[in-house]
PDB file of C-alpha atoms in Angstrom:
ATOM      1  CA  MET F 478     -74.796  68.881  15.909  1.00 62.00           C
ATOM      2  CA  GLY F 479     -76.256  68.548  12.424  1.00 72.00           C
ATOM      3  CA  GLU F 480     -74.616  66.656   9.571  1.00 89.00           C
ATOM      4  CA  VAL F 481     -72.575  68.786   7.159  1.00 95.00           C
ATOM      5  CA  GLU F 482     -71.114  67.765   3.799  1.00 96.00           C
ATOM      6  CA  VAL F 483     -68.305  69.852   2.323  1.00 96.00           C
ATOM      7  CA  ILE F 484     -65.528  69.896  -0.246  1.00 96.00           C
ATOM      8  CA  PHE F 485     -62.041  70.807   0.929  1.00 96.00           C
ATOM      9  CA  TYR F 486     -59.725  72.332  -1.668  1.00 95.00           C
ATOM     10  CA  ILE F 487     -56.296  71.965  -0.096  1.00 94.00           C
ATOM     11  CA  GLU F 488     -53.506  73.879  -1.810  1.00 90.00           C
ATOM     12  CA  ALA F 489     -49.962  72.543  -1.652  1.00 88.00           C
ATOM     13  CA  MET F 490     -46.968  74.590  -2.765  1.00 84.00           C
ATOM     14  CA  GLY F 491     -43.209  74.272  -2.498  1.00 80.00           C
ATOM     15  CA  ASN F 492     -39.800  74.703  -4.093  1.00 80.00           C
ATOM     16  CA  GLU F 493     -38.828  71.024  -4.191  1.00 85.00           C
ATOM     17  CA  LYS F 494     -40.932  68.803  -6.459  1.00 88.00           C
ATOM     18  CA  LYS F 495     -40.135  65.479  -4.740  1.00 91.00           C
ATOM     19  CA  ALA F 496     -40.760  66.916  -1.280  1.00 89.00           C
ATOM     20  CA  LEU F 497     -44.075  68.370  -2.423  1.00 89.00           C
ATOM     21  CA  GLU F 498     -45.165  65.088  -4.018  1.00 91.00           C
ATOM     22  CA  MET F 499     -44.420  63.323  -0.742  1.00 93.00           C
ATOM     23  CA  ALA F 500     -46.353  65.926   1.253  1.00 92.00           C
ATOM     24  CA  VAL F 501     -49.357  65.545  -1.056  1.00 94.00           C
ATOM     25  CA  ARG F 502     -49.295  61.738  -0.689  1.00 94.00           C
ATOM     26  CA  GLU F 503     -49.102  62.031   3.102  1.00 95.00           C
ATOM     27  CA  THR F 504     -52.066  64.415   3.181  1.00 95.00           C
ATOM     28  CA  VAL F 505     -54.129  62.109   0.959  1.00 95.00           C
ATOM     29  CA  GLU F 506     -53.322  59.109   3.168  1.00 95.00           C
ATOM     30  CA  SER F 507     -54.190  61.088   6.286  1.00 96.00           C
ATOM     31  CA  LEU F 508     -57.567  62.012   4.811  1.00 96.00           C
ATOM     32  CA  LYS F 509     -58.296  58.409   3.869  1.00 94.00           C
ATOM     33  CA  LYS F 510     -57.609  57.305   7.451  1.00 95.00           C
ATOM     34  CA  GLU F 511     -59.944  59.864   9.033  1.00 95.00           C
ATOM     35  CA  THR F 512     -62.404  58.390  11.519  1.00 93.00           C
ATOM     36  CA  THR F 513     -64.155  61.471  12.944  1.00 93.00           C
ATOM     37  CA  VAL F 514     -65.457  62.492   9.504  1.00 96.00           C
ATOM     38  CA  LYS F 515     -66.495  60.336   6.572  1.00 96.00           C
ATOM     39  CA  VAL F 516     -64.236  60.959   3.582  1.00 96.00           C
ATOM     40  CA  LYS F 517     -66.237  60.109   0.465  1.00 95.00           C
ATOM     41  CA  ARG F 518     -63.679  61.011  -2.173  1.00 95.00           C
ATOM     42  CA  VAL F 519     -60.113  62.264  -2.354  1.00 96.00           C
ATOM     43  CA  ARG F 520     -58.387  63.372  -5.533  1.00 95.00           C
ATOM     44  CA  ALA F 521     -54.948  64.930  -5.850  1.00 94.00           C
ATOM     45  CA  GLU F 522     -53.790  66.736  -8.961  1.00 92.00           C
ATOM     46  CA  GLU F 523     -50.348  66.163 -10.411  1.00 91.00           C
ATOM     47  CA  VAL F 524     -47.625  68.428  -9.087  1.00 89.00           C
ATOM     48  CA  ILE F 525     -47.032  71.091 -11.735  1.00 89.00           C
ATOM     49  CA  GLU F 526     -44.315  73.678 -12.227  1.00 84.00           C
ATOM     50  CA  ASN F 527     -45.424  77.297 -12.003  1.00 76.00           C
ATOM     51  CA  GLU F 528     -43.596  79.033 -14.826  1.00 74.00           C
ATOM     52  CA  GLY F 529     -42.258  82.438 -13.930  1.00 64.00           C
ATOM     53  CA  ASP F 530     -42.769  81.945 -10.191  1.00 57.00           C
ATOM     54  CA  ASP F 531     -39.420  81.788  -8.443  1.00 59.00           C
ATOM     55  CA  LEU F 532     -41.031  81.966  -5.018  1.00 63.00           C
ATOM     56  CA  LEU F 533     -42.878  78.638  -4.931  1.00 72.00           C
ATOM     57  CA  LYS F 534     -42.058  76.758  -8.111  1.00 81.00           C
ATOM     58  CA  TYR F 535     -44.373  73.763  -7.703  1.00 85.00           C
ATOM     59  CA  SER F 536     -47.996  73.350  -6.709  1.00 88.00           C
ATOM     60  CA  SER F 537     -50.796  70.835  -6.462  1.00 92.00           C
ATOM     61  CA  MET F 538     -54.411  70.792  -5.313  1.00 94.00           C
ATOM     62  CA  ILE F 539     -56.140  68.141  -3.234  1.00 95.00           C
ATOM     63  CA  GLU F 540     -59.917  67.890  -3.461  1.00 96.00           C
ATOM     64  CA  ALA F 541     -61.664  65.976  -0.689  1.00 97.00           C
ATOM     65  CA  VAL F 542     -65.400  65.448  -0.178  1.00 97.00           C
ATOM     66  CA  LEU F 543     -66.209  64.731   3.450  1.00 96.00           C
ATOM     67  CA  SER F 544     -69.140  64.761   5.816  1.00 96.00           C
ATOM     68  CA  GLY F 545     -69.721  64.695   9.530  1.00 96.00           C
ATOM     69  CA  SER F 546     -71.105  66.694  12.403  1.00 95.00           C
ATOM     70  CA  PHE F 547     -70.484  70.430  12.286  1.00 95.00           C
ATOM     71  CA  GLU F 548     -68.126  70.028  15.236  1.00 95.00           C
ATOM     72  CA  ASN F 549     -65.995  67.403  13.497  1.00 96.00           C
ATOM     73  CA  VAL F 550     -65.947  69.279  10.195  1.00 96.00           C
ATOM     74  CA  VAL F 551     -64.641  72.336  12.059  1.00 96.00           C
ATOM     75  CA  LYS F 552     -61.905  70.190  13.624  1.00 96.00           C
ATOM     76  CA  ALA F 553     -60.991  68.896  10.162  1.00 96.00           C
ATOM     77  CA  VAL F 554     -60.744  72.502   8.944  1.00 96.00           C
ATOM     78  CA  LEU F 555     -58.300  73.235  11.784  1.00 95.00           C
ATOM     79  CA  LYS F 556     -56.255  70.161  10.880  1.00 94.00           C
ATOM     80  CA  TYR F 557     -56.030  70.580   7.081  1.00 94.00           C
ATOM     81  CA  ALA F 558     -56.471  74.366   6.621  1.00 92.00           C
ATOM     82  CA  PRO F 559     -57.995  74.130   3.113  1.00 94.00           C
ATOM     83  CA  ALA F 560     -57.720  77.134   0.812  1.00 91.00           C
ATOM     84  CA  VAL F 561     -61.481  76.959   0.189  1.00 91.00           C
ATOM     85  CA  VAL F 562     -64.347  75.127   1.866  1.00 94.00           C
ATOM     86  CA  GLU F 563     -67.446  74.541  -0.259  1.00 95.00           C
ATOM     87  CA  VAL F 564     -70.615  73.521   1.594  1.00 95.00           C
ATOM     88  CA  LEU F 565     -72.705  70.976  -0.314  1.00 95.00           C
ATOM     89  CA  ARG F 566     -75.378  70.480   2.337  1.00 93.00           C
ATOM     90  CA  PRO F 567     -77.445  71.338   4.280  1.00 92.00           C
ATOM     91  CA  GLY F 568     -79.044  74.522   3.014  1.00 91.00           C
ATOM     92  CA  SER F 569     -79.393  75.624   6.621  1.00 92.00           C
ATOM     93  CA  LEU F 570     -78.297  74.333   9.988  1.00 93.00           C
ATOM     94  CA  GLU F 571     -79.715  74.817  13.479  1.00 93.00           C
ATOM     95  CA  LEU F 572     -77.261  74.811  16.380  1.00 94.00           C
ATOM     96  CA  ARG F 573     -77.964  75.009  20.089  1.00 95.00           C
ATOM     97  CA  ALA F 574     -76.186  77.962  21.681  1.00 96.00           C
ATOM     98  CA  ASN F 575     -74.597  75.768  24.375  1.00 95.00           C
ATOM     99  CA  ASP F 576     -73.172  73.351  21.777  1.00 95.00           C
ATOM    100  CA  LEU F 577     -71.821  76.222  19.675  1.00 95.00           C
ATOM    101  CA  MET F 578     -70.229  77.840  22.747  1.00 95.00           C
ATOM    102  CA  LYS F 579     -68.398  74.618  23.581  1.00 95.00           C
ATOM    103  CA  LEU F 580     -67.093  74.292  20.035  1.00 95.00           C
ATOM    104  CA  MET F 581     -65.998  77.924  19.933  1.00 95.00           C
ATOM    105  CA  GLY F 582     -64.106  77.370  23.163  1.00 95.00           C
ATOM    106  CA  GLU F 583     -62.215  74.496  21.528  1.00 95.00           C
ATOM    107  CA  VAL F 584     -61.458  76.621  18.476  1.00 96.00           C
ATOM    108  CA  ALA F 585     -60.245  79.482  20.675  1.00 95.00           C
ATOM    109  CA  PHE F 586     -57.939  77.132  22.592  1.00 94.00           C
ATOM    110  CA  PHE F 587     -56.491  75.706  19.352  1.00 94.00           C
ATOM    111  CA  MET F 588     -55.952  79.170  17.872  1.00 93.00           C
ATOM    112  CA  SER F 589     -54.361  80.478  21.072  1.00 92.00           C
ATOM    113  CA  LYS F 590     -51.721  77.740  20.860  1.00 92.00           C
ATOM    114  CA  LEU F 591     -50.958  78.665  17.260  1.00 90.00           C
ATOM    115  CA  MET F 592     -50.740  82.351  18.123  1.00 89.00           C
ATOM    116  CA  ASP F 593     -48.434  81.624  21.067  1.00 88.00           C
ATOM    117  CA  THR F 594     -46.070  80.125  18.487  1.00 87.00           C
ATOM    118  CA  TYR F 595     -46.566  82.328  15.419  1.00 84.00           C
ATOM    119  CA  GLY F 596     -47.967  85.627  16.715  1.00 83.00           C
ATOM    120  CA  GLY F 597     -51.380  87.282  16.742  1.00 80.00           C
ATOM    121  CA  LEU F 598     -53.973  87.713  14.004  1.00 76.00           C
ATOM    122  CA  ALA F 599     -55.848  90.866  14.951  1.00 72.00           C
ATOM    123  CA  ALA F 600     -54.465  93.772  12.923  1.00 71.00           C
ATOM    124  CA  TYR F 601     -56.191  96.993  11.907  1.00 70.00           C
ATOM    125  CA  PRO F 602     -55.356 100.153   9.985  1.00 68.00           C
ATOM    126  CA  LYS F 603     -54.649 103.313  11.972  1.00 80.00           C
ATOM    127  CA  LEU F 604     -57.703 103.881  14.167  1.00 81.00           C
ATOM    128  CA  ASP F 605     -57.239 107.597  14.917  1.00 84.00           C
ATOM    129  CA  ASP F 606     -59.564 108.648  12.103  1.00 85.00           C
ATOM    130  CA  VAL F 607     -62.239 106.068  12.938  1.00 88.00           C
ATOM    131  CA  PRO F 608     -65.113 107.722  14.842  1.00 91.00           C
ATOM    132  CA  MET F 609     -65.889 106.385  18.285  1.00 94.00           C
ATOM    133  CA  PRO F 610     -68.805 103.974  17.791  1.00 95.00           C
ATOM    134  CA  ARG F 611     -72.006 103.925  19.737  1.00 96.00           C
ATOM    135  CA  ILE F 612     -71.907 101.853  22.905  1.00 97.00           C
ATOM    136  CA  GLY F 613     -75.173 100.701  24.486  1.00 97.00           C
ATOM    137  CA  TYR F 614     -78.545  99.793  22.980  1.00 97.00           C
ATOM    138  CA  GLU F 615     -82.115  99.624  24.204  1.00 97.00           C
ATOM    139  CA  GLU F 616     -83.567  96.150  24.671  1.00 96.00           C
ATOM    140  CA  GLU F 617     -86.055  96.819  21.861  1.00 97.00           C
ATOM    141  CA  GLU F 618     -83.183  97.560  19.490  1.00 97.00           C
ATOM    142  CA  ILE F 619     -81.366  94.418  20.553  1.00 97.00           C
ATOM    143  CA  GLU F 620     -84.438  92.249  20.070  1.00 97.00           C
ATOM    144  CA  SER F 621     -85.000  93.803  16.642  1.00 97.00           C
ATOM    145  CA  ALA F 622     -81.418  93.023  15.615  1.00 97.00           C
ATOM    146  CA  ILE F 623     -81.853  89.409  16.755  1.00 97.00           C
ATOM    147  CA  MET F 624     -85.259  88.850  15.178  1.00 95.00           C
ATOM    148  CA  GLU F 625     -84.932  90.868  11.960  1.00 95.00           C
ATOM    149  CA  ASP F 626     -81.194  90.828  11.215  1.00 95.00           C
ATOM    150  CA  ARG F 627     -80.554  87.363  12.700  1.00 96.00           C
ATOM    151  CA  TYR F 628     -77.865  88.780  14.971  1.00 97.00           C
ATOM    152  CA  ILE F 629     -76.410  86.872  17.900  1.00 98.00           C
ATOM    153  CA  ARG F 630     -75.911  88.483  21.311  1.00 98.00           C
ATOM    154  CA  TYR F 631     -72.748  87.248  22.980  1.00 97.00           C
ATOM    155  CA  ARG F 632     -70.173  88.163  25.592  1.00 96.00           C
ATOM    156  CA  PHE F 633     -66.498  87.469  25.580  1.00 92.00           C
ATOM    157  CA  VAL F 634     -63.354  88.328  27.487  1.00 96.00           C
ATOM    158  CA  ILE F 635     -60.018  88.833  25.742  1.00 94.00           C
ATOM    159  CA  GLU F 636     -56.480  89.630  26.849  1.00 91.00           C
ATOM    160  CA  THR F 637     -54.610  92.561  25.352  1.00 90.00           C
ATOM    161  CA  PHE F 638     -51.731  94.947  25.952  1.00 86.00           C
ATOM    162  CA  GLY F 639     -51.574  98.721  25.842  1.00 87.00           C
ATOM    163  CA  LYS F 640     -50.476 101.850  27.654  1.00 88.00           C
ATOM    164  CA  GLU F 641     -53.591 103.447  29.113  1.00 90.00           C
ATOM    165  CA  LEU F 642     -56.971 101.989  30.070  1.00 92.00           C
ATOM    166  CA  GLU F 643     -59.054 104.542  28.164  1.00 93.00           C
ATOM    167  CA  GLU F 644     -56.844 104.192  25.104  1.00 91.00           C
ATOM    168  CA  VAL F 645     -57.333 100.411  25.132  1.00 91.00           C
ATOM    169  CA  LYS F 646     -61.089 100.799  25.562  1.00 94.00           C
ATOM    170  CA  GLU F 647     -61.329 103.227  22.641  1.00 94.00           C
ATOM    171  CA  SER F 648     -59.139 101.099  20.364  1.00 92.00           C
ATOM    172  CA  MET F 649     -61.055  97.897  21.100  1.00 93.00           C
ATOM    173  CA  ALA F 650     -64.417  99.603  20.599  1.00 95.00           C
ATOM    174  CA  LYS F 651     -63.275 100.889  17.203  1.00 95.00           C
ATOM    175  CA  ALA F 652     -61.882  97.462  16.284  1.00 93.00           C
ATOM    176  CA  PHE F 653     -65.178  95.737  17.126  1.00 95.00           C
ATOM    177  CA  PHE F 654     -67.025  98.383  15.118  1.00 94.00           C
ATOM    178  CA  LEU F 655     -64.779  97.772  12.089  1.00 92.00           C
ATOM    179  CA  GLU F 656     -65.491  94.051  12.393  1.00 93.00           C
ATOM    180  CA  GLY F 657     -69.203  94.804  12.003  1.00 93.00           C
ATOM    181  CA  CYS F 658     -70.380  94.506  15.607  1.00 97.00           C
ATOM    182  CA  MET F 659     -72.957  96.410  17.610  1.00 98.00           C
ATOM    183  CA  ILE F 660     -71.336  97.118  20.989  1.00 98.00           C
ATOM    184  CA  ASN F 661     -73.713  96.931  23.920  1.00 98.00           C
ATOM    185  CA  THR F 662     -71.132  97.092  26.708  1.00 97.00           C
ATOM    186  CA  ILE F 663     -67.353  97.173  26.945  1.00 97.00           C
ATOM    187  CA  LEU F 664     -65.350  97.084  30.162  1.00 97.00           C
ATOM    188  CA  VAL F 665     -61.575  97.187  30.524  1.00 95.00           C
ATOM    189  CA  GLN F 666     -59.643  96.142  33.607  1.00 94.00           C
ATOM    190  CA  GLU F 667     -55.911  96.591  34.120  1.00 91.00           C
ATOM    191  CA  GLN F 668     -54.142  93.451  35.346  1.00 86.00           C
ATOM    192  CA  GLY F 669     -50.509  94.517  35.664  1.00 82.00           C
ATOM    193  CA  GLU F 670     -47.351  95.093  33.677  1.00 79.00           C
ATOM    194  CA  GLY F 671     -47.156  93.990  30.054  1.00 66.00           C
ATOM    195  CA  GLU F 672     -44.527  92.093  28.152  1.00 67.00           C
ATOM    196  CA  SER F 673     -42.548  95.168  27.070  1.00 66.00           C
ATOM    197  CA  GLU F 674     -41.447  98.332  28.818  1.00 67.00           C
ATOM    198  CA  GLY F 675     -44.236 100.852  29.166  1.00 71.00           C
ATOM    199  CA  SER F 676     -47.018  98.408  28.243  1.00 80.00           C
ATOM    200  CA  ARG F 677     -49.757  97.172  30.557  1.00 87.00           C
ATOM    201  CA  TYR F 678     -51.782  93.957  30.552  1.00 88.00           C
ATOM    202  CA  PHE F 679     -55.566  94.356  30.312  1.00 93.00           C
ATOM    203  CA  LEU F 680     -58.699  92.224  30.228  1.00 94.00           C
ATOM    204  CA  VAL F 681     -61.456  93.452  27.917  1.00 96.00           C
ATOM    205  CA  ALA F 682     -65.009  92.224  28.531  1.00 97.00           C
ATOM    206  CA  ALA F 683     -67.568  93.076  25.849  1.00 97.00           C
ATOM    207  CA  GLU F 684     -71.175  92.283  25.032  1.00 98.00           C
ATOM    208  CA  LEU F 685     -71.565  92.373  21.259  1.00 98.00           C
ATOM    209  CA  LEU F 686     -74.178  91.687  18.603  1.00 98.00           C
ATOM    210  CA  SER F 687     -73.265  90.495  15.128  1.00 97.00           C
ATOM    211  CA  ASP F 688     -74.047  87.890  12.512  1.00 96.00           C
ATOM    212  CA  PHE F 689     -72.783  84.331  12.917  1.00 96.00           C
ATOM    213  CA  GLU F 690     -69.830  84.665  10.560  1.00 95.00           C
ATOM    214  CA  THR F 691     -68.492  87.758  12.349  1.00 96.00           C
ATOM    215  CA  MET F 692     -68.833  86.104  15.747  1.00 96.00           C
ATOM    216  CA  PHE F 693     -67.039  82.987  14.491  1.00 95.00           C
ATOM    217  CA  GLN F 694     -64.252  85.115  12.992  1.00 93.00           C
ATOM    218  CA  LEU F 695     -63.756  87.151  16.155  1.00 95.00           C
ATOM    219  CA  ASN F 696     -63.587  84.016  18.255  1.00 95.00           C
ATOM    220  CA  ALA F 697     -60.805  82.583  16.074  1.00 94.00           C
ATOM    221  CA  LYS F 698     -58.976  85.889  15.695  1.00 93.00           C
ATOM    222  CA  TYR F 699     -58.952  86.866  19.376  1.00 92.00           C
ATOM    223  CA  SER F 700     -59.122  83.416  21.054  1.00 93.00           C
ATOM    224  CA  PRO F 701     -61.067  84.774  24.063  1.00 94.00           C
ATOM    225  CA  VAL F 702     -60.435  83.384  27.526  1.00 93.00           C
ATOM    226  CA  ALA F 703     -64.214  83.195  27.999  1.00 93.00           C
ATOM    227  CA  ILE F 704     -67.228  83.383  25.680  1.00 93.00           C
ATOM    228  CA  SER F 705     -70.959  82.988  26.211  1.00 96.00           C
ATOM    229  CA  ILE F 706     -73.919  83.296  23.865  1.00 97.00           C
ATOM    230  CA  VAL F 707     -76.759  85.189  25.529  1.00 97.00           C
ATOM    231  CA  GLU F 708     -79.424  84.761  22.851  1.00 95.00           C
ATOM    232  CA  PRO F 709     -80.974  83.218  20.853  1.00 96.00           C
ATOM    233  CA  GLU F 710     -80.972  79.678  22.239  1.00 96.00           C
ATOM    234  CA  ILE F 711     -81.211  78.171  18.756  1.00 95.00           C
ATOM    235  CA  ILE F 712     -79.003  79.657  16.047  1.00 95.00           C
ATOM    236  CA  ASP F 713     -79.992  79.220  12.420  1.00 94.00           C
ATOM    237  CA  ILE F 714     -77.116  79.323   9.925  1.00 94.00           C
ATOM    238  CA  ASN F 715     -77.518  79.215   6.157  1.00 94.00           C
ATOM    239  CA  ALA F 716     -75.087  77.518   3.778  1.00 93.00           C
ATOM    240  CA  ASN F 717     -73.417  80.767   2.681  1.00 93.00           C
ATOM    241  CA  GLU F 718     -72.739  81.796   6.278  1.00 95.00           C
ATOM    242  CA  LEU F 719     -71.427  78.349   7.077  1.00 94.00           C
ATOM    243  CA  GLN F 720     -69.178  78.315   4.029  1.00 94.00           C
ATOM    244  CA  GLY F 721     -67.819  81.774   4.804  1.00 94.00           C
ATOM    245  CA  ALA F 722     -67.102  80.940   8.442  1.00 94.00           C
ATOM    246  CA  LEU F 723     -65.290  77.686   7.641  1.00 95.00           C
ATOM    247  CA  THR F 724     -63.219  79.255   4.846  1.00 94.00           C
ATOM    248  CA  ASP F 725     -62.299  82.197   7.105  1.00 93.00           C
ATOM    249  CA  LEU F 726     -61.196  79.840   9.860  1.00 94.00           C
ATOM    250  CA  ALA F 727     -59.088  77.799   7.444  1.00 93.00           C
ATOM    251  CA  GLY F 728     -57.520  81.006   6.150  1.00 90.00           C
ATOM    252  CA  PHE F 729     -56.526  82.080   9.663  1.00 92.00           C
ATOM    253  CA  VAL F 730     -54.839  78.741  10.351  1.00 92.00           C
ATOM    254  CA  HIS F 731     -53.110  78.750   6.962  1.00 87.00           C
ATOM    255  CA  SER F 732     -51.847  82.300   7.524  1.00 85.00           C
ATOM    256  CA  LEU F 733     -50.339  81.447  10.901  1.00 88.00           C
ATOM    257  CA  ILE F 734     -48.610  78.184  10.019  1.00 84.00           C
ATOM    258  CA  HIS F 735     -47.054  79.696   6.873  1.00 74.00           C
ATOM    259  CA  ARG F 736     -45.871  82.852   8.626  1.00 68.00           C
ATOM    260  CA  PRO F 737     -42.320  81.533   9.302  1.00 64.00           C
ATOM    261  CA  LEU F 738     -41.891  80.680   5.600  1.00 58.00           C
ATOM    262  CA  LEU F 739     -43.061  84.104   4.482  1.00 54.00           C
ATOM    263  CA  LYS F 740     -40.788  85.752   7.055  1.00 58.00           C
ATOM    264  CA  LYS F 741     -37.800  83.791   5.762  1.00 54.00           C
ATOM    265  CA  LEU F 742     -38.590  84.630   2.149  1.00 49.00           C
ATOM    266  CA  LYS F 743     -38.993  88.297   3.055  1.00 50.00           C
ATOM    267  CA  GLU F 744     -35.634  88.324   4.823  1.00 49.00           C
ATOM    268  CA  GLU F 745     -34.031  86.773   1.747  1.00 48.00           C
ATOM    269  CA  GLY F 746     -35.639  89.386  -0.504  1.00 50.00           C
ATOM    270  CA  MET F 747     -37.667  86.816  -2.413  1.00 47.00           C
ATOM    271  CA  LEU F 748     -41.105  88.326  -1.844  1.00 46.00           C
ATOM    272  CA  LYS F 749     -42.541  90.530  -4.558  1.00 49.00           C
ATOM    273  CA  PRO F 750     -44.959  93.416  -3.774  1.00 46.00           C
ATOM    274  CA  GLY F 751     -48.354  92.004  -2.765  1.00 47.00           C
ATOM    275  CA  GLN F 752     -47.011  88.587  -1.743  1.00 46.00           C
ATOM    276  CA  GLU F 753     -46.520  89.381   1.947  1.00 48.00           C
TER     277      GLU F 753
END
């Protein structure tokens, strides 16, 4: 995969100044010892006290410039979960569909392990008022979306739980629509009893079309058990799309690993409105 150079802005926050200073030092040392990516510069700001914030009193920011293959930069994003990823170069990147599929499979596996521990990511507002989206497109429409809108045609299979097959199919179709996907096909198959009383376990297989960033988000959010890119064979990604996808992925990881802390703070009544 092509060479990518980025800046990681890694946010560190905590209630104990000494503990936070130690955590920042450990992160800096870990970055300096990286072998899969080249770390060109690492700078950590002094730990400062956030006046008026009783939730997380101290904070610091680590800035790291690193480069490597797209695959290894993605793995570094999973490891460090930066608050922001800024892409310095290239202006555009070409990826082979087979290489991207392999990487997305690794991301899905990593995210599935996190979600097994901390819970799922996919959450939507009430879907009752969302109109049922169109399902099924002519080949000419699909080719136009790929050529003119730079959409990617892909298939994936996810696991989910629900009560009735048709209800699951409708909900998933609406969810994909809200994510910004064209839905070419969607099939739902019941597999057996779910984890709770009255729920059933289903497999959902869908063929979707969307831009790169949406596809990358969905892969991380749903951690599919299978994914394949149908077309195109070569996927062109610009710097903005790359930056958005990497920052989104980092945000998902950050959200999951900090969920226990937020839960504890909520239980103790320390969260203010908008901080959840």
